[in-house]
PDB file of C-alpha atoms in Angstrom:
ATOM      1  CA  MET A   1       0.227  -0.053  -0.207  1.00 34.00           C
ATOM      2  CA  ARG A   2       1.472   2.981  -1.148  1.00 31.00           C
ATOM      3  CA  THR A   3       1.362   6.305   1.625  1.00 30.00           C
ATOM      4  CA  LEU A   4       1.207   9.510   0.349  1.00 31.00           C
ATOM      5  CA  ALA A   5       1.433  13.196   1.977  1.00 30.00           C
ATOM      6  CA  LEU A   6      -2.267  14.658   3.020  1.00 28.00           C
ATOM      7  CA  SER A   7      -0.709  18.670   1.170  1.00 27.00           C
ATOM      8  CA  SER A   8      -0.414  16.715  -2.194  1.00 28.00           C
ATOM      9  CA  LEU A   9      -3.884  15.532  -1.814  1.00 29.00           C
ATOM     10  CA  LEU A  10      -6.582  18.540  -2.880  1.00 30.00           C
ATOM     11  CA  ALA A  11      -8.087  17.425  -5.476  1.00 34.00           C
ATOM     12  CA  ALA A  12      -9.052  14.279  -3.130  1.00 34.00           C
ATOM     13  CA  SER A  13     -10.649  16.591  -0.999  1.00 34.00           C
ATOM     14  CA  LEU A  14     -13.678  15.541  -2.304  1.00 33.00           C
ATOM     15  CA  ALA A  15     -14.385  12.316  -1.625  1.00 31.00           C
ATOM     16  CA  ALA A  16     -11.222  10.429  -3.696  1.00 32.00           C
ATOM     17  CA  CYS A  17     -12.047  12.102  -7.627  1.00 35.00           C
ATOM     18  CA  GLY A  18      -9.597   8.672  -8.914  1.00 32.00           C
ATOM     19  CA  GLY A  19      -6.490   9.084 -10.858  1.00 31.00           C
ATOM     20  CA  GLY A  20      -7.657   9.984 -13.823  1.00 33.00           C
ATOM     21  CA  SER A  21      -8.337  13.512 -12.583  1.00 35.00           C
ATOM     22  CA  GLY A  22      -5.467  14.073 -10.613  1.00 34.00           C
ATOM     23  CA  SER A  23      -6.269  13.703  -7.359  1.00 36.00           C
ATOM     24  CA  MET A  24      -2.946  11.802  -5.246  1.00 32.00           C
ATOM     25  CA  LEU A  25      -5.150   8.245  -4.407  1.00 33.00           C
ATOM     26  CA  GLY A  26      -3.769   5.712  -3.210  1.00 33.00           C
ATOM     27  CA  ASP A  27      -2.451   1.889  -5.375  1.00 33.00           C
ATOM     28  CA  ASP A  28      -3.689  -0.281  -3.631  1.00 35.00           C
ATOM     29  CA  VAL A  29      -5.986  -2.251  -5.277  1.00 35.00           C
ATOM     30  CA  THR A  30      -7.130  -5.488  -4.080  1.00 36.00           C
ATOM     31  CA  THR A  31      -8.867  -8.395  -5.788  1.00 32.00           C
ATOM     32  CA  GLY A  32     -12.345  -9.700  -5.306  1.00 35.00           C
ATOM     33  CA  ASP A  33     -13.113  -6.307  -5.092  1.00 39.00           C
ATOM     34  CA  ASP A  34     -16.609  -4.962  -6.952  1.00 35.00           C
ATOM     35  CA  THR A  35     -16.774  -3.907 -10.688  1.00 31.00           C
ATOM     36  CA  SER A  36     -19.211  -4.063 -11.589  1.00 29.00           C
ATOM     37  CA  GLY A  37     -21.349  -1.288 -12.891  1.00 28.00           C
ATOM     38  CA  VAL A  38     -18.788   0.967 -13.281  1.00 26.00           C
ATOM     39  CA  ASP A  39     -17.371   3.106 -15.870  1.00 28.00           C
ATOM     40  CA  GLY A  40     -13.442   3.994 -16.129  1.00 28.00           C
ATOM     41  CA  GLY A  41     -13.720   7.782 -17.594  1.00 32.00           C
ATOM     42  CA  GLY A  42     -11.398   7.083 -20.038  1.00 38.00           C
ATOM     43  CA  GLY A  43      -8.236   6.114 -18.332  1.00 44.00           C
ATOM     44  CA  HIS A  44      -5.607   8.462 -17.208  1.00 46.00           C
ATOM     45  CA  PRO A  45      -3.585   9.934 -18.685  1.00 47.00           C
ATOM     46  CA  SER A  46       0.015   9.234 -20.695  1.00 53.00           C
ATOM     47  CA  SER A  47       3.686   9.644 -19.061  1.00 48.00           C
ATOM     48  CA  GLY A  48       4.695  13.469 -19.899  1.00 85.00           C
ATOM     49  CA  LYS A  49       2.483  16.482 -19.896  1.00 91.00           C
ATOM     50  CA  VAL A  50      -0.384  16.601 -18.174  1.00 93.00           C
ATOM     51  CA  GLY A  51      -3.365  19.225 -15.997  1.00 95.00           C
ATOM     52  CA  SER A  52      -6.787  19.396 -14.671  1.00 94.00           C
ATOM     53  CA  ILE A  53      -8.992  21.711 -14.041  1.00 97.00           C
ATOM     54  CA  TRP A  54     -11.929  20.876 -11.931  1.00 96.00           C
ATOM     55  CA  VAL A  55     -15.409  22.987 -11.403  1.00 96.00           C
ATOM     56  CA  SER A  56     -16.349  21.956  -7.918  1.00 96.00           C
ATOM     57  CA  SER A  57     -20.310  22.857  -6.257  1.00 95.00           C
ATOM     58  CA  TYR A  58     -22.135  21.999  -3.507  1.00 94.00           C
ATOM     59  CA  SER A  59     -25.995  22.983  -2.407  1.00 94.00           C
ATOM     60  CA  TYR A  60     -26.523  21.423   1.616  1.00 93.00           C
ATOM     61  CA  THR A  61     -29.601  21.996   3.492  1.00 91.00           C
ATOM     62  CA  TYR A  62     -29.894  22.060   7.689  1.00 87.00           C
ATOM     63  CA  PRO A  63     -32.553  22.459   9.142  1.00 84.00           C
ATOM     64  CA  GLN A  64     -29.962  25.397  10.958  1.00 84.00           C
ATOM     65  CA  THR A  65     -28.499  27.602   8.675  1.00 84.00           C
ATOM     66  CA  GLY A  66     -30.547  26.647   5.684  1.00 90.00           C
ATOM     67  CA  THR A  67     -29.460  26.006   2.542  1.00 90.00           C
ATOM     68  CA  ILE A  68     -25.505  26.292   2.724  1.00 91.00           C
ATOM     69  CA  ASP A  69     -24.954  26.529  -1.624  1.00 93.00           C
ATOM     70  CA  GLY A  70     -20.727  26.986  -2.822  1.00 94.00           C
ATOM     71  CA  SER A  71     -18.273  26.009  -5.698  1.00 96.00           C
ATOM     72  CA  SER A  72     -15.125  26.421  -6.734  1.00 96.00           C
ATOM     73  CA  VAL A  73     -12.587  26.502  -9.517  1.00 96.00           C
ATOM     74  CA  SER A  74      -9.010  25.196 -10.061  1.00 96.00           C
ATOM     75  CA  ALA A  75      -6.110  24.699 -12.461  1.00 97.00           C
ATOM     76  CA  GLN A  76      -3.054  23.268 -12.209  1.00 95.00           C
ATOM     77  CA  PHE A  77      -0.222  21.581 -14.923  1.00 96.00           C
ATOM     78  CA  TYR A  78       2.616  19.453 -15.395  1.00 95.00           C
ATOM     79  CA  PRO A  79       5.509  19.347 -18.278  1.00 93.00           C
ATOM     80  CA  GLN A  80       6.386  15.845 -15.785  1.00 88.00           C
ATOM     81  CA  GLN A  81       3.050  13.919 -15.397  1.00 83.00           C
ATOM     82  CA  PRO A  82       3.354  12.850 -10.885  1.00 79.00           C
ATOM     83  CA  SER A  83       3.186   9.185 -11.105  1.00 69.00           C
ATOM     84  CA  THR A  84       0.721   9.691  -8.272  1.00 65.00           C
ATOM     85  CA  TRP A  85      -1.323  10.050 -11.414  1.00 67.00           C
ATOM     86  CA  THR A  86      -1.609   6.727 -11.994  1.00 59.00           C
ATOM     87  CA  ASP A  87      -1.906   5.160  -8.840  1.00 56.00           C
ATOM     88  CA  ALA A  88      -5.631   4.455  -9.159  1.00 62.00           C
ATOM     89  CA  PRO A  89      -7.826   3.134 -10.803  1.00 66.00           C
ATOM     90  CA  ASP A  90     -11.137   5.045 -12.325  1.00 70.00           C
ATOM     91  CA  SER A  91     -13.074   2.135 -10.559  1.00 74.00           C
ATOM     92  CA  GLY A  92     -13.982   0.103  -8.171  1.00 88.00           C
ATOM     93  CA  CYS A  93     -12.538   0.235  -4.816  1.00 90.00           C
ATOM     94  CA  TYR A  94      -8.480   0.331  -4.338  1.00 89.00           C
ATOM     95  CA  MET A  95      -6.900   1.031  -0.463  1.00 85.00           C
ATOM     96  CA  ALA A  96      -4.914   3.787   0.632  1.00 82.00           C
ATOM     97  CA  THR A  97      -3.384   5.717   2.833  1.00 80.00           C
ATOM     98  CA  TYR A  98      -2.193   9.638   3.836  1.00 75.00           C
ATOM     99  CA  THR A  99      -0.193  10.860   5.866  1.00 73.00           C
ATOM    100  CA  ALA A 100       1.032  14.048   6.718  1.00 69.00           C
ATOM    101  CA  GLY A 101       3.586  16.268   5.916  1.00 60.00           C
ATOM    102  CA  GLY A 102       6.748  15.066   3.446  1.00 51.00           C
ATOM    103  CA  GLY A 103       4.846  14.794   0.428  1.00 56.00           C
ATOM    104  CA  THR A 104       6.921  15.633  -3.086  1.00 63.00           C
ATOM    105  CA  GLN A 105       6.451  19.195  -4.845  1.00 72.00           C
ATOM    106  CA  PHE A 106       5.982  18.537  -8.473  1.00 84.00           C
ATOM    107  CA  ALA A 107       6.716  21.887 -10.579  1.00 90.00           C
ATOM    108  CA  GLN A 108       4.238  23.484 -12.033  1.00 94.00           C
ATOM    109  CA  THR A 109       3.952  25.478 -15.076  1.00 95.00           C
ATOM    110  CA  SER A 110       1.860  27.910 -17.257  1.00 97.00           C
ATOM    111  CA  ALA A 111      -0.484  27.938 -19.574  1.00 97.00           C
ATOM    112  CA  GLY A 112      -2.040  31.898 -19.439  1.00 97.00           C
ATOM    113  CA  ALA A 113      -4.736  32.966 -17.685  1.00 98.00           C
ATOM    114  CA  VAL A 114      -7.619  29.635 -17.558  1.00 98.00           C
ATOM    115  CA  LYS A 115     -11.504  31.799 -18.149  1.00 98.00           C
ATOM    116  CA  PHE A 116     -14.020  30.280 -16.762  1.00 97.00           C
ATOM    117  CA  GLY A 117     -18.013  30.352 -17.991  1.00 96.00           C
ATOM    118  CA  THR A 118     -19.144  31.843 -14.709  1.00 94.00           C
ATOM    119  CA  SER A 119     -22.033  34.191 -13.588  1.00 92.00           C
ATOM    120  CA  PRO A 120     -19.345  36.449 -13.337  1.00 92.00           C
ATOM    121  CA  PRO A 121     -17.321  35.202 -15.229  1.00 95.00           C
ATOM    122  CA  THR A 122     -13.669  33.425 -12.663  1.00 97.00           C
ATOM    123  CA  THR A 123     -10.530  33.592 -14.560  1.00 98.00           C
ATOM    124  CA  LEU A 124      -7.125  32.444 -12.298  1.00 97.00           C
ATOM    125  CA  VAL A 125      -3.952  33.212 -13.505  1.00 98.00           C
ATOM    126  CA  PRO A 126      -0.690  31.485 -12.357  1.00 97.00           C
ATOM    127  CA  ASP A 127       2.445  32.930  -9.804  1.00 96.00           C
ATOM    128  CA  ALA A 128       6.068  33.361 -11.309  1.00 95.00           C
ATOM    129  CA  SER A 129       5.880  29.042 -10.460  1.00 95.00           C
ATOM    130  CA  GLY A 130       3.193  28.555 -12.580  1.00 96.00           C
ATOM    131  CA  THR A 131       0.864  27.720  -9.998  1.00 95.00           C
ATOM    132  CA  TYR A 132      -2.340  28.566  -9.800  1.00 97.00           C
ATOM    133  CA  MET A 133      -4.630  29.619  -6.742  1.00 96.00           C
ATOM    134  CA  ALA A 134      -7.852  28.021  -6.813  1.00 96.00           C
ATOM    135  CA  ALA A 135     -10.618  30.169  -6.220  1.00 96.00           C
ATOM    136  CA  THR A 136     -14.358  29.687  -4.531  1.00 96.00           C
ATOM    137  CA  MET A 137     -17.991  30.981  -4.809  1.00 95.00           C
ATOM    138  CA  GLU A 138     -20.403  31.252  -2.794  1.00 93.00           C
ATOM    139  CA  ASN A 139     -23.602  30.521  -4.903  1.00 94.00           C
ATOM    140  CA  ALA A 140     -24.048  26.919  -6.621  1.00 94.00           C
ATOM    141  CA  LEU A 141     -23.439  26.108  -9.839  1.00 94.00           C
ATOM    142  CA  SER A 142     -24.999  23.897 -12.336  1.00 93.00           C
ATOM    143  CA  GLY A 143     -25.263  23.502 -16.287  1.00 94.00           C
ATOM    144  CA  SER A 144     -22.278  23.471 -18.886  1.00 96.00           C
ATOM    145  CA  ILE A 145     -19.338  25.946 -18.047  1.00 96.00           C
ATOM    146  CA  SER A 146     -16.972  26.950 -20.203  1.00 97.00           C
ATOM    147  CA  VAL A 147     -13.240  27.339 -19.574  1.00 97.00           C
ATOM    148  CA  ASP A 148     -10.938  29.492 -22.286  1.00 98.00           C
ATOM    149  CA  VAL A 149      -6.692  29.048 -21.119  1.00 98.00           C
ATOM    150  CA  SER A 150      -4.592  32.422 -23.083  1.00 97.00           C
ATOM    151  CA  GLY A 151      -2.227  29.940 -23.496  1.00 96.00           C
ATOM    152  CA  ALA A 152       1.750  29.726 -22.321  1.00 97.00           C
ATOM    153  CA  THR A 153       3.989  26.965 -21.904  1.00 96.00           C
ATOM    154  CA  VAL A 154       0.566  24.971 -22.140  1.00 96.00           C
ATOM    155  CA  PRO A 155      -0.695  25.918 -26.045  1.00 97.00           C
ATOM    156  CA  ALA A 156      -4.598  28.212 -25.766  1.00 97.00           C
ATOM    157  CA  PHE A 157      -7.342  25.539 -26.418  1.00 97.00           C
ATOM    158  CA  THR A 158     -10.796  25.988 -24.876  1.00 97.00           C
ATOM    159  CA  GLY A 159     -12.691  23.135 -24.071  1.00 96.00           C
ATOM    160  CA  THR A 160     -16.246  22.513 -21.271  1.00 96.00           C
ATOM    161  CA  ALA A 161     -16.290  21.576 -17.846  1.00 96.00           C
ATOM    162  CA  ALA A 162     -19.996  20.039 -17.086  1.00 95.00           C
ATOM    163  CA  ILE A 163     -21.252  19.797 -13.596  1.00 95.00           C
ATOM    164  CA  PRO A 164     -23.298  16.899 -12.961  1.00 95.00           C
ATOM    165  CA  PRO A 165     -26.683  16.873 -10.842  1.00 95.00           C
ATOM    166  CA  ILE A 166     -26.899  16.271  -8.059  1.00 95.00           C
ATOM    167  CA  ALA A 167     -27.725  12.844  -6.766  1.00 96.00           C
ATOM    168  CA  VAL A 168     -29.189  11.212  -2.906  1.00 96.00           C
ATOM    169  CA  LEU A 169     -28.328   8.753  -0.803  1.00 96.00           C
ATOM    170  CA  THR A 170     -31.235   6.147  -0.453  1.00 96.00           C
ATOM    171  CA  GLN A 171     -28.700   3.782   1.320  1.00 96.00           C
ATOM    172  CA  PRO A 172     -26.607   3.166   3.728  1.00 95.00           C
ATOM    173  CA  SER A 173     -29.641   4.739   5.767  1.00 93.00           C
ATOM    174  CA  ILE A 174     -27.555   8.545   7.412  1.00 91.00           C
ATOM    175  CA  VAL A 175     -29.185   9.025  11.370  1.00 88.00           C
ATOM    176  CA  ALA A 176     -27.845  12.306  12.735  1.00 87.00           C
ATOM    177  CA  GLY A 177     -24.413  12.966  10.992  1.00 89.00           C
ATOM    178  CA  LYS A 178     -23.659   9.137  11.922  1.00 91.00           C
ATOM    179  CA  LEU A 179     -23.268   6.019  10.685  1.00 91.00           C
ATOM    180  CA  THR A 180     -22.591   1.884  12.322  1.00 92.00           C
ATOM    181  CA  VAL A 181     -20.455   0.514   9.549  1.00 92.00           C
ATOM    182  CA  ASN A 182     -19.964  -3.938  10.092  1.00 92.00           C
ATOM    183  CA  ARG A 183     -16.473  -4.375   8.782  1.00 91.00           C
ATOM    184  CA  ALA A 184     -17.307  -7.887   7.982  1.00 94.00           C
ATOM    185  CA  THR A 185     -20.522  -7.567   5.519  1.00 94.00           C
ATOM    186  CA  ASP A 186     -20.366  -5.922   1.814  1.00 96.00           C
ATOM    187  CA  LEU A 187     -21.880  -2.896   2.640  1.00 95.00           C
ATOM    188  CA  VAL A 188     -24.592  -1.741   0.317  1.00 96.00           C
ATOM    189  CA  VAL A 189     -24.953   1.951  -1.299  1.00 96.00           C
ATOM    190  CA  LYS A 190     -27.801   3.200  -3.045  1.00 97.00           C
ATOM    191  CA  TRP A 191     -28.839   5.858  -4.876  1.00 97.00           C
ATOM    192  CA  THR A 192     -30.681   8.101  -7.539  1.00 96.00           C
ATOM    193  CA  GLY A 193     -30.561  10.377 -10.147  1.00 95.00           C
ATOM    194  CA  GLY A 194     -27.191  12.372 -10.864  1.00 93.00           C
ATOM    195  CA  SER A 195     -23.691  11.448 -13.181  1.00 92.00           C
ATOM    196  CA  GLY A 196     -20.691  10.506 -14.437  1.00 94.00           C
ATOM    197  CA  ASP A 197     -19.233   8.152 -11.125  1.00 95.00           C
ATOM    198  CA  VAL A 198     -20.577   8.334  -6.997  1.00 95.00           C
ATOM    199  CA  SER A 199     -17.626   8.408  -5.536  1.00 94.00           C
ATOM    200  CA  ILE A 200     -17.696   6.671  -2.496  1.00 94.00           C
ATOM    201  CA  SER A 201     -14.872   7.279   0.307  1.00 94.00           C
ATOM    202  CA  VAL A 202     -15.334   4.570   3.763  1.00 94.00           C
ATOM    203  CA  GLY A 203     -12.355   5.230   5.854  1.00 89.00           C
ATOM    204  CA  SER A 204      -9.922   5.787   9.772  1.00 84.00           C
ATOM    205  CA  ALA A 205      -7.846   8.302  10.889  1.00 77.00           C
ATOM    206  CA  PHE A 206      -4.400   7.812  12.873  1.00 72.00           C
ATOM    207  CA  SER A 207      -1.854   9.735  13.789  1.00 68.00           C
ATOM    208  CA  GLY A 208      -0.640  11.831  11.516  1.00 71.00           C
ATOM    209  CA  GLY A 209      -2.626  11.323   8.581  1.00 75.00           C
ATOM    210  CA  SER A 210      -5.952   8.032   7.594  1.00 80.00           C
ATOM    211  CA  THR A 211      -6.490   4.465   5.700  1.00 86.00           C
ATOM    212  CA  MET A 212      -8.790   5.639   3.790  1.00 88.00           C
ATOM    213  CA  VAL A 213     -11.463   2.623   1.134  1.00 93.00           C
ATOM    214  CA  GLN A 214     -11.763   4.251  -1.317  1.00 92.00           C
ATOM    215  CA  CYS A 215     -14.189   3.381  -4.661  1.00 94.00           C
ATOM    216  CA  ILE A 216     -15.908   4.847  -7.834  1.00 94.00           C
ATOM    217  CA  PHE A 217     -18.804   3.491  -9.893  1.00 95.00           C
ATOM    218  CA  ALA A 218     -20.889   4.323 -12.595  1.00 95.00           C
ATOM    219  CA  ALA A 219     -23.996   7.296 -11.827  1.00 96.00           C
ATOM    220  CA  SER A 220     -26.488   5.298 -13.863  1.00 96.00           C
ATOM    221  CA  ALA A 221     -26.201   1.875 -11.282  1.00 96.00           C
ATOM    222  CA  HIS A 222     -27.243   3.931  -8.726  1.00 97.00           C
ATOM    223  CA  GLN A 223     -26.147   1.394  -6.541  1.00 95.00           C
ATOM    224  CA  GLY A 224     -22.127   0.233  -6.092  1.00 95.00           C
ATOM    225  CA  THR A 225     -20.772  -2.539  -3.373  1.00 96.00           C
ATOM    226  CA  VAL A 226     -17.431  -1.589  -0.911  1.00 95.00           C
ATOM    227  CA  PRO A 227     -16.782  -4.780   0.243  1.00 95.00           C
ATOM    228  CA  ALA A 228     -15.836  -6.639   3.499  1.00 95.00           C
ATOM    229  CA  ASN A 229     -12.451  -7.403   2.201  1.00 94.00           C
ATOM    230  CA  LEU A 230     -11.367  -4.038   2.580  1.00 94.00           C
ATOM    231  CA  LEU A 231     -13.209  -2.823   5.010  1.00 93.00           C
ATOM    232  CA  SER A 232     -12.002  -5.761   7.398  1.00 93.00           C
ATOM    233  CA  GLN A 233      -8.720  -4.258   6.706  1.00 91.00           C
ATOM    234  CA  LEU A 234     -10.028  -0.661   8.894  1.00 88.00           C
ATOM    235  CA  PRO A 235      -8.919  -0.450  12.080  1.00 84.00           C
ATOM    236  CA  SER A 236     -12.580  -2.321  14.808  1.00 82.00           C
ATOM    237  CA  GLY A 237     -13.740  -0.113  18.104  1.00 77.00           C
ATOM    238  CA  THR A 238     -12.751   2.919  15.989  1.00 77.00           C
ATOM    239  CA  THR A 239     -14.483   6.292  14.701  1.00 82.00           C
ATOM    240  CA  GLY A 240     -13.661   7.284  11.138  1.00 88.00           C
ATOM    241  CA  SER A 241     -15.866   8.820   8.128  1.00 92.00           C
ATOM    242  CA  PHE A 242     -17.780   8.583   5.292  1.00 94.00           C
ATOM    243  CA  GLY A 243     -18.433  10.164   1.918  1.00 93.00           C
ATOM    244  CA  ALA A 244     -20.524  10.961  -0.618  1.00 94.00           C
ATOM    245  CA  SER A 245     -19.052  12.729  -3.757  1.00 93.00           C
ATOM    246  CA  LEU A 246     -20.320  13.088  -8.077  1.00 94.00           C
ATOM    247  CA  GLN A 247     -17.621  13.526 -10.379  1.00 94.00           C
ATOM    248  CA  ALA A 248     -17.431  13.789 -14.891  1.00 94.00           C
ATOM    249  CA  LYS A 249     -14.654  14.546 -16.346  1.00 93.00           C
ATOM    250  CA  THR A 250     -12.686  14.276 -20.132  1.00 92.00           C
ATOM    251  CA  MET A 251      -9.439  14.319 -20.695  1.00 92.00           C
ATOM    252  CA  LYS A 252      -8.257  17.016 -23.532  1.00 94.00           C
ATOM    253  CA  THR A 253      -4.960  16.713 -26.152  1.00 94.00           C
ATOM    254  CA  VAL A 254      -3.314  19.890 -26.687  1.00 94.00           C
ATOM    255  CA  GLY A 255      -0.200  19.592 -28.976  1.00 93.00           C
ATOM    256  CA  ASP A 256       1.341  16.864 -26.951  1.00 92.00           C
ATOM    257  CA  TRP A 257      -0.393  18.048 -23.209  1.00 95.00           C
ATOM    258  CA  ASP A 258      -3.217  15.673 -22.023  1.00 94.00           C
ATOM    259  CA  ILE A 259      -5.694  18.001 -20.095  1.00 95.00           C
ATOM    260  CA  TRP A 260      -8.362  16.682 -17.511  1.00 94.00           C
ATOM    261  CA  ILE A 261     -11.483  18.903 -17.272  1.00 96.00           C
ATOM    262  CA  GLY A 262     -14.160  17.625 -15.343  1.00 95.00           C
ATOM    263  CA  ALA A 263     -16.162  19.133 -12.006  1.00 96.00           C
ATOM    264  CA  THR A 264     -17.574  17.791  -9.309  1.00 95.00           C
ATOM    265  CA  ASN A 265     -21.095  17.849  -8.073  1.00 95.00           C
ATOM    266  CA  SER A 266     -22.371  16.513  -3.679  1.00 94.00           C
ATOM    267  CA  VAL A 267     -25.062  13.994  -2.992  1.00 95.00           C
ATOM    268  CA  ASN A 268     -27.523  14.839  -0.368  1.00 94.00           C
ATOM    269  CA  THR A 269     -29.515  12.608   1.980  1.00 94.00           C
ATOM    270  CA  ALA A 270     -33.036  12.550   0.780  1.00 93.00           C
ATOM    271  CA  ASP A 271     -33.160  16.193   3.708  1.00 92.00           C
ATOM    272  CA  GLY A 272     -31.093  17.044   1.618  1.00 93.00           C
ATOM    273  CA  ALA A 273     -27.780  16.891   4.249  1.00 92.00           C
ATOM    274  CA  SER A 274     -24.862  16.410   2.768  1.00 93.00           C
ATOM    275  CA  ALA A 275     -24.180  12.713   1.996  1.00 93.00           C
ATOM    276  CA  SER A 276     -20.990  12.208   5.430  1.00 92.00           C
ATOM    277  CA  ALA A 277     -21.332  10.471   8.633  1.00 92.00           C
ATOM    278  CA  SER A 278     -18.817  10.253  11.189  1.00 92.00           C
ATOM    279  CA  VAL A 279     -18.318   6.273  11.266  1.00 90.00           C
ATOM    280  CA  THR A 280     -18.385   3.940  14.339  1.00 89.00           C
ATOM    281  CA  LEU A 281     -16.367   0.890  12.926  1.00 90.00           C
ATOM    282  CA  GLN A 282     -18.283  -2.745  13.958  1.00 86.00           C
TER     283      GLN A 282
END
């Protein structure tokens, strides 16, 4: 099982977007995990120059605070592909361990201004090292968001990020933000709506990091199984976490660059809250 630094996991913060998305995830895929009804989303980028552009949105409703909306946009371009981009599969379930500190920093480069067709438009401009600072907004996004890249070391190009519609979790039942998971039994997850892929994570924290079971299923399957042979590798008697999100991505070839353009959205409970929970691992 590969151990990775938390400092390199920004793209994984929405429940494991998968290696093709540019998230920095682990690579331990266990035999016998559930891969039925999944969609790999186009495979991993080839070796060489790679980048990713992401649009993320969420909308939750809580009795105490009402509706909470938000979104963000980000971009990153690497003249040499980070090895971790090819670690995580685009479908099925696998184990990943994250540790704090000590992460490898990969050099980035500029693609010029990256303009997103939000309302109003949002533009990201890189610093001298070619690093882009993500921008956040206090409104949810929907539909197709245009992307216009002015070009620099990375050639100019345009694209579209299609935000998947929100999905609703119907199983397991999250009560007051809590969930109990029996590690000896498959965890069947069901939902309605959505498009693209549904990403599920079940994990536990330890001093300095966390161990996660990550799964990616086709949203159109409306269900997926987190297998017991992976859940059993999580420590019993501890408090962990459960999370779900949606992602949709495509790859665009620009000269000798492979660029992922993707979008994420929330998976909610039936009452509109986030489909995330504090988990008791039995």
